[in-house]
């Protein structure tokens, strides 16, 4: 049985990497300043680290789930080089105006809905009252609020400097 601990939920595009639009290849993944250090910092605080990311590019046919999983494997391997890790990547492949039929739906996981966060609560022994989310869009903060955790809006700069200002 895993020991209960708090979690930090991070949006991906705009928080971990620069949001260049539908990033699914390592060559287009540009780390935000301080992102790797932030994940290691959170790991050292003994918190879970989860990514919660809308990836409508799958529904839109821009890339496949396999492409996304390969990118996330690459991210995980890059983090390991620094002794950092993400416990799990959660993604929403849906968009109601997508062209891939199975993903062209309105769902409960696409932020601002809290589905990805709620799924993590079901799957992991998370201390909800001490958990938080960092995102770069109002929809991220709305998802956090709906899930019953505090959301913090990251508007750029060094992520570690931003994160250290959060009172945990």
Short mmCIF file of C-alpha atoms in Angstrom, two decimals:
data_model
loop_
_atom_site.label_atom_id
_atom_site.label_comp_id
_atom_site.label_asym_id
_atom_site.label_seq_id
_atom_site.Cartn_x
_atom_site.Cartn_y
_atom_site.Cartn_z
CA UNK A 1 0.00 0.00 0.00
CA UNK A 2 1.28 3.44 -0.90
CA UNK A 3 1.64 6.08 1.78
CA UNK A 4 -0.68 9.06 1.62
CA UNK A 5 0.89 12.35 0.64
CA UNK A 6 -0.11 15.63 -0.98
CA UNK A 7 0.04 16.22 -4.72
CA UNK A 8 1.02 19.03 -7.03
CA UNK A 9 -0.86 19.02 -10.31
CA UNK A 10 0.89 20.84 -13.14
CA UNK A 11 -0.51 21.85 -16.47
CA UNK A 12 1.94 21.01 -19.25
CA UNK A 13 1.92 23.56 -22.09
CA UNK A 14 2.71 26.98 -20.64
CA UNK A 15 3.91 25.60 -17.28
CA UNK A 16 6.45 22.84 -18.01
CA UNK A 17 7.15 23.81 -21.59
CA UNK A 18 6.57 26.84 -23.76
CA UNK A 19 3.16 26.64 -25.39
CA UNK A 20 4.09 26.53 -29.06
CA UNK A 21 0.80 24.97 -30.10
CA UNK A 22 0.16 21.22 -30.29
CA UNK A 23 3.56 20.10 -29.05
CA UNK A 24 3.99 16.35 -29.51
CA UNK A 25 7.63 15.96 -30.56
CA UNK A 26 10.72 16.25 -28.37
CA UNK A 27 12.37 18.61 -30.87
CA UNK A 28 9.53 21.11 -30.27
CA UNK A 29 9.44 20.72 -26.49
CA UNK A 30 11.13 23.75 -24.92
CA UNK A 31 11.34 23.63 -21.11
CA UNK A 32 10.12 26.64 -19.15
CA UNK A 33 12.94 28.14 -17.06
CA UNK A 34 13.09 26.34 -13.73
CA UNK A 35 10.61 23.59 -14.69
CA UNK A 36 12.96 20.65 -14.18
CA UNK A 37 14.20 22.13 -10.90
CA UNK A 38 10.60 22.66 -9.77
CA UNK A 39 9.71 19.01 -10.31
CA UNK A 40 12.81 17.92 -8.38
CA UNK A 41 11.93 20.43 -5.64
CA UNK A 42 8.40 19.01 -5.38
CA UNK A 43 9.79 15.45 -5.35
CA UNK A 44 12.10 16.43 -2.48
CA UNK A 45 9.09 17.84 -0.59
CA UNK A 46 7.65 14.29 -0.78
CA UNK A 47 4.63 15.31 -2.84
CA UNK A 48 3.21 13.41 -5.78
CA UNK A 49 3.68 15.21 -9.12
CA UNK A 50 0.98 14.83 -11.76
CA UNK A 51 0.60 16.45 -15.15
CA UNK A 52 -2.97 17.32 -16.18
CA UNK A 53 -3.08 18.46 -19.77
CA UNK A 54 -5.73 19.05 -22.42
CA UNK A 55 -4.46 17.55 -25.67
CA UNK A 56 -7.16 18.26 -28.24
CA UNK A 57 -4.60 17.77 -31.00
CA UNK A 58 -5.50 14.08 -30.75
CA UNK A 59 -9.21 14.73 -31.45
CA UNK A 60 -8.24 17.21 -34.17
CA UNK A 61 -6.08 14.57 -35.90
CA UNK A 62 -2.82 16.54 -35.52
CA UNK A 63 -1.09 13.69 -33.68
CA UNK A 64 -1.89 10.32 -32.14
CA UNK A 65 -2.12 9.09 -28.56
CA UNK A 66 1.06 7.13 -29.26
CA UNK A 67 2.83 10.34 -30.32
CA UNK A 68 1.77 11.95 -27.04
CA UNK A 69 2.80 8.94 -24.96
CA UNK A 70 6.19 8.90 -26.70
CA UNK A 71 6.69 12.58 -25.86
CA UNK A 72 5.75 11.99 -22.23
CA UNK A 73 8.18 9.05 -22.07
CA UNK A 74 10.87 11.38 -23.43
CA UNK A 75 9.99 14.02 -20.78
CA UNK A 76 10.21 11.36 -18.06
CA UNK A 77 13.61 10.21 -19.32
CA UNK A 78 14.89 13.80 -19.44
CA UNK A 79 13.75 14.35 -15.84
CA UNK A 80 15.48 11.16 -14.68
CA UNK A 81 18.80 12.68 -15.78
CA UNK A 82 18.26 15.28 -13.04
CA UNK A 83 16.91 12.88 -10.42
CA UNK A 84 13.35 14.15 -10.90
CA UNK A 85 10.13 12.34 -11.79
CA UNK A 86 6.49 12.77 -12.63
CA UNK A 87 4.27 10.17 -10.99
CA UNK A 88 1.71 10.12 -13.80
CA UNK A 89 0.68 12.06 -16.87
CA UNK A 90 -3.05 12.60 -17.24
CA UNK A 91 -4.30 13.92 -20.55
CA UNK A 92 -7.62 14.67 -22.17
CA UNK A 93 -7.63 13.75 -25.88
CA UNK A 94 -11.17 15.04 -26.42
CA UNK A 95 -12.63 18.06 -28.18
CA UNK A 96 -16.26 18.40 -29.27
CA UNK A 97 -15.17 19.80 -32.65
CA UNK A 98 -12.55 17.14 -33.34
CA UNK A 99 -12.30 15.11 -36.54
CA UNK A 100 -11.41 11.76 -34.93
CA UNK A 101 -14.84 10.37 -34.07
CA UNK A 102 -13.94 8.49 -30.87
CA UNK A 103 -12.42 11.66 -29.37
CA UNK A 104 -14.94 14.18 -30.71
CA UNK A 105 -17.05 14.38 -27.58
CA UNK A 106 -17.83 16.66 -24.70
CA UNK A 107 -16.27 14.95 -21.69
CA UNK A 108 -15.66 15.40 -17.97
CA UNK A 109 -11.86 15.33 -18.22
CA UNK A 110 -11.26 18.38 -20.43
CA UNK A 111 -10.37 21.35 -18.27
CA UNK A 112 -12.13 23.39 -16.93
CA UNK A 113 -13.85 20.13 -15.87
CA UNK A 114 -11.99 18.43 -13.02
CA UNK A 115 -12.02 14.85 -14.37
CA UNK A 116 -8.25 14.34 -14.63
CA UNK A 117 -7.72 15.57 -11.08
CA UNK A 118 -10.60 13.50 -9.74
CA UNK A 119 -9.19 10.41 -11.48
CA UNK A 120 -5.87 10.97 -9.72
CA UNK A 121 -7.71 11.18 -6.38
CA UNK A 122 -9.30 7.78 -7.12
CA UNK A 123 -6.05 6.14 -8.25
CA UNK A 124 -3.53 7.51 -5.76
CA UNK A 125 -3.41 7.97 -1.96
CA UNK A 126 -3.50 11.77 -2.14
CA UNK A 127 -4.00 14.12 0.80
CA UNK A 128 -6.46 16.42 -0.93
CA UNK A 129 -6.42 19.19 1.69
CA UNK A 130 -2.71 19.83 1.10
CA UNK A 131 -2.73 19.45 -2.69
CA UNK A 132 -2.63 22.21 -5.30
CA UNK A 133 -2.47 22.93 -9.01
CA UNK A 134 -0.31 25.28 -11.07
CA UNK A 135 -1.67 26.25 -14.46
CA UNK A 136 -1.35 29.06 -16.96
CA UNK A 137 -5.01 29.45 -17.93
CA UNK A 138 -8.19 30.30 -16.06
CA UNK A 139 -9.57 26.90 -17.15
CA UNK A 140 -6.79 25.25 -15.10
CA UNK A 141 -7.79 27.23 -12.01
CA UNK A 142 -11.46 26.41 -12.59
CA UNK A 143 -10.61 22.70 -12.75
CA UNK A 144 -8.71 22.97 -9.47
CA UNK A 145 -11.61 24.81 -7.82
CA UNK A 146 -14.10 22.20 -9.05
CA UNK A 147 -11.87 19.42 -7.66
CA UNK A 148 -11.66 21.15 -4.27
CA UNK A 149 -7.99 22.19 -4.38
CA UNK A 150 -6.27 25.55 -4.70
CA UNK A 151 -5.11 26.64 -8.12
CA UNK A 152 -2.28 29.07 -8.82
CA UNK A 153 -1.98 31.00 -12.08
CA UNK A 154 1.53 30.95 -13.56
CA UNK A 155 2.02 33.83 -15.98
CA UNK A 156 5.57 33.13 -17.09
CA UNK A 157 9.09 33.60 -15.82
CA UNK A 158 11.01 31.07 -13.75
CA UNK A 159 8.70 28.32 -12.50
CA UNK A 160 10.84 27.48 -9.46
CA UNK A 161 10.83 31.10 -8.28
CA UNK A 162 7.05 31.17 -8.74
CA UNK A 163 6.55 27.87 -6.94
CA UNK A 164 8.68 28.84 -3.94
CA UNK A 165 6.34 31.80 -3.31
CA UNK A 166 3.39 29.46 -2.80
CA UNK A 167 2.70 28.91 0.87
CA UNK A 168 2.52 25.15 1.39
#
